[in-house]
Short mmCIF file of C-alpha atoms in Angstrom, two decimals:
data_model
loop_
_atom_site.label_atom_id
_atom_site.label_comp_id
_atom_site.label_asym_id
_atom_site.label_seq_id
_atom_site.Cartn_x
_atom_site.Cartn_y
_atom_site.Cartn_z
CA UNK A 1 -19.57 6.37 -4.29
CA UNK A 2 -20.69 4.45 -1.19
CA UNK A 3 -19.10 5.16 2.21
CA UNK A 4 -16.88 2.46 3.42
CA UNK A 5 -17.40 1.24 7.04
CA UNK A 6 -14.67 0.88 9.35
CA UNK A 7 -14.29 -1.76 12.05
CA UNK A 8 -14.42 -0.85 15.74
CA UNK A 9 -11.24 1.15 16.36
CA UNK A 10 -10.98 -0.04 19.99
CA UNK A 11 -10.27 -3.51 18.64
CA UNK A 12 -7.56 -2.43 16.24
CA UNK A 13 -3.99 -3.28 16.96
CA UNK A 14 -1.54 -0.41 17.43
CA UNK A 15 -0.05 1.25 14.35
CA UNK A 16 3.69 1.07 13.74
CA UNK A 17 5.50 3.46 16.09
CA UNK A 18 5.66 7.01 14.76
CA UNK A 19 8.57 7.24 12.39
CA UNK A 20 9.18 3.52 12.30
CA UNK A 21 7.30 2.75 9.04
CA UNK A 22 9.52 4.92 6.92
CA UNK A 23 12.89 6.23 7.74
CA UNK A 24 12.62 9.31 5.64
CA UNK A 25 9.91 10.86 3.50
CA UNK A 26 10.59 14.32 2.32
CA UNK A 27 8.12 16.43 0.38
CA UNK A 28 7.65 20.13 -0.03
CA UNK A 29 4.17 19.88 1.42
CA UNK A 30 5.29 17.77 4.35
CA UNK A 31 3.32 14.67 3.45
CA UNK A 32 3.58 11.71 5.87
CA UNK A 33 4.01 8.17 4.72
CA UNK A 34 1.54 5.75 6.30
CA UNK A 35 3.02 2.40 5.38
CA UNK A 36 6.35 0.53 5.96
CA UNK A 37 8.61 -1.85 4.24
CA UNK A 38 10.00 -5.36 4.41
CA UNK A 39 13.54 -6.03 5.30
CA UNK A 40 15.54 -4.65 2.35
CA UNK A 41 15.08 -5.24 -1.34
CA UNK A 42 14.22 -8.77 -2.15
CA UNK A 43 13.67 -10.19 -5.64
CA UNK A 44 10.92 -12.72 -5.94
CA UNK A 45 10.87 -15.62 -8.41
CA UNK A 46 7.71 -15.77 -10.60
CA UNK A 47 6.73 -19.12 -9.12
CA UNK A 48 6.83 -17.90 -5.51
CA UNK A 49 3.60 -17.14 -3.67
CA UNK A 50 2.68 -13.48 -4.06
CA UNK A 51 3.09 -11.57 -0.75
CA UNK A 52 -0.27 -9.78 -1.37
CA UNK A 53 -2.17 -12.91 -0.27
CA UNK A 54 -4.19 -13.41 -3.39
CA UNK A 55 -3.13 -17.07 -3.42
CA UNK A 56 -1.51 -16.70 -6.83
CA UNK A 57 2.05 -16.95 -7.90
CA UNK A 58 4.02 -13.64 -8.00
CA UNK A 59 4.56 -13.90 -11.80
CA UNK A 60 0.82 -13.99 -12.52
CA UNK A 61 -0.20 -11.62 -9.77
CA UNK A 62 1.78 -8.54 -8.72
CA UNK A 63 4.96 -9.31 -10.69
CA UNK A 64 3.80 -7.86 -14.04
CA UNK A 65 2.56 -4.65 -12.42
CA UNK A 66 5.75 -4.22 -10.37
CA UNK A 67 7.80 -4.71 -13.57
CA UNK A 68 5.92 -1.79 -15.14
CA UNK A 69 2.65 -3.15 -16.55
CA UNK A 70 -0.58 -1.34 -16.00
CA UNK A 71 -2.73 -2.52 -13.00
CA UNK A 72 -6.19 -3.42 -14.35
CA UNK A 73 -7.93 -2.16 -11.19
CA UNK A 74 -7.28 0.02 -8.17
CA UNK A 75 -7.24 -3.11 -5.99
CA UNK A 76 -4.63 -4.78 -8.24
CA UNK A 77 -2.42 -1.62 -7.87
CA UNK A 78 -3.05 -1.67 -4.02
CA UNK A 79 -1.88 -5.27 -3.90
CA UNK A 80 1.19 -4.52 -5.95
CA UNK A 81 2.10 -1.67 -3.64
CA UNK A 82 1.71 -3.87 -0.60
CA UNK A 83 4.04 -6.34 -2.31
CA UNK A 84 6.49 -3.62 -3.10
CA UNK A 85 6.48 -2.60 0.60
CA UNK A 86 6.89 -6.21 1.57
CA UNK A 87 9.97 -6.66 -0.64
CA UNK A 88 11.33 -3.13 -0.27
CA UNK A 89 10.84 -1.88 -3.90
CA UNK A 90 10.89 1.91 -3.49
CA UNK A 91 11.03 2.27 -7.26
CA UNK A 92 7.59 0.83 -7.80
CA UNK A 93 6.13 2.74 -4.87
CA UNK A 94 7.28 6.07 -6.25
CA UNK A 95 6.43 5.23 -9.83
CA UNK A 96 2.76 4.44 -8.82
CA UNK A 97 2.32 7.35 -6.55
CA UNK A 98 0.42 10.41 -7.88
CA UNK A 99 2.94 13.24 -8.60
CA UNK A 100 0.84 15.67 -6.55
CA UNK A 101 1.14 13.67 -3.36
CA UNK A 102 4.35 11.66 -3.98
CA UNK A 103 7.27 12.30 -1.64
CA UNK A 104 10.57 13.56 -3.14
CA UNK A 105 12.52 10.97 -1.16
CA UNK A 106 11.34 7.61 0.22
CA UNK A 107 13.49 5.41 2.44
CA UNK A 108 11.78 2.35 3.77
CA UNK A 109 12.54 1.11 7.25
CA UNK A 110 14.17 -2.34 6.97
CA UNK A 111 13.22 -3.13 10.62
CA UNK A 112 9.53 -3.76 9.68
CA UNK A 113 8.25 -6.89 8.01
CA UNK A 114 4.74 -6.91 6.47
CA UNK A 115 3.19 -10.30 7.13
CA UNK A 116 -0.41 -10.26 5.87
CA UNK A 117 -2.71 -8.19 3.75
CA UNK A 118 -6.53 -8.31 4.09
CA UNK A 119 -8.69 -6.38 1.66
CA UNK A 120 -11.85 -5.16 3.62
CA UNK A 121 -13.68 -3.26 0.93
CA UNK A 122 -13.38 -2.00 -2.60
CA UNK A 123 -15.42 0.95 -3.94
CA UNK A 124 -15.17 1.57 -7.67
CA UNK A 125 -11.67 1.40 -9.17
CA UNK A 126 -12.53 -0.86 -12.07
CA UNK A 127 -12.74 -0.43 -15.92
CA UNK A 128 -14.64 2.67 -16.68
CA UNK A 129 -14.01 4.33 -13.27
CA UNK A 130 -11.66 7.25 -12.84
CA UNK A 131 -11.30 6.86 -9.02
CA UNK A 132 -11.39 4.06 -6.49
CA UNK A 133 -11.04 3.38 -2.85
CA UNK A 134 -9.53 0.21 -1.25
CA UNK A 135 -9.86 -0.30 2.41
CA UNK A 136 -7.33 -2.80 3.90
CA UNK A 137 -5.60 -4.04 6.97
CA UNK A 138 -1.92 -4.98 6.86
CA UNK A 139 -0.18 -6.82 9.69
CA UNK A 140 3.35 -5.93 10.55
CA UNK A 141 6.00 -6.94 13.01
CA UNK A 142 9.41 -5.48 13.92
CA UNK A 143 10.99 -2.68 15.79
CA UNK A 144 10.08 -4.42 19.02
CA UNK A 145 6.38 -4.68 18.29
CA UNK A 146 3.65 -5.84 16.04
CA UNK A 147 0.36 -4.52 14.93
CA UNK A 148 -2.10 -3.82 12.20
CA UNK A 149 -2.26 -0.91 9.84
CA UNK A 150 -5.94 -0.11 8.83
CA UNK A 151 -6.13 2.34 5.88
CA UNK A 152 -8.55 3.49 3.20
CA UNK A 153 -6.46 4.32 0.17
CA UNK A 154 -7.70 6.52 -2.62
CA UNK A 155 -6.59 5.90 -6.20
CA UNK A 156 -7.17 7.75 -9.42
CA UNK A 157 -6.32 7.35 -13.04
CA UNK A 158 -3.45 9.38 -14.46
CA UNK A 159 -2.90 9.15 -18.20
CA UNK A 160 -4.98 6.00 -18.27
CA UNK A 161 -3.12 4.21 -15.45
CA UNK A 162 -4.06 3.68 -11.87
CA UNK A 163 -1.96 5.55 -9.26
CA UNK A 164 -2.07 5.94 -5.42
CA UNK A 165 -3.30 9.37 -4.33
CA UNK A 166 -3.46 9.26 -0.59
CA UNK A 167 -4.95 7.30 2.36
CA UNK A 168 -6.78 7.71 5.63
CA UNK A 169 -5.27 5.66 8.51
CA UNK A 170 -7.80 4.34 10.98
#
């Protein structure tokens, strides 16, 4: 697996204020959530533009994965999870989180709005791979500020399906 390069951290916008991304994440191991949510649960029509920024319609992009279909790649799962954060779909987030690292409770912060996703690098995570890494930047606003979350997310296959394992926040 090749090492992903990060951009100059001095140029990165601030991360969401501590505790602002997620109202409550509780896990026996004390895991911390690194992402936030959109304002409440919002249902998207299949013809609407997908929040993940792919340029496709929700019904042909993240919609099938959020409704329970298998993501074909780690990047596709990453995009569906971003979309779930953007619309406040906690069910999808928990369902696609590896059981070893998944929080027991997840309450998304409705004050944050995720406005843009940029995929910076993808390492493995395609057909025939068992693991993958997706590096991304996600822009947010709310809670009196705005910024960019820069993360390298790790994915693995579990019973043949991609799931989110953990992430390193830059």
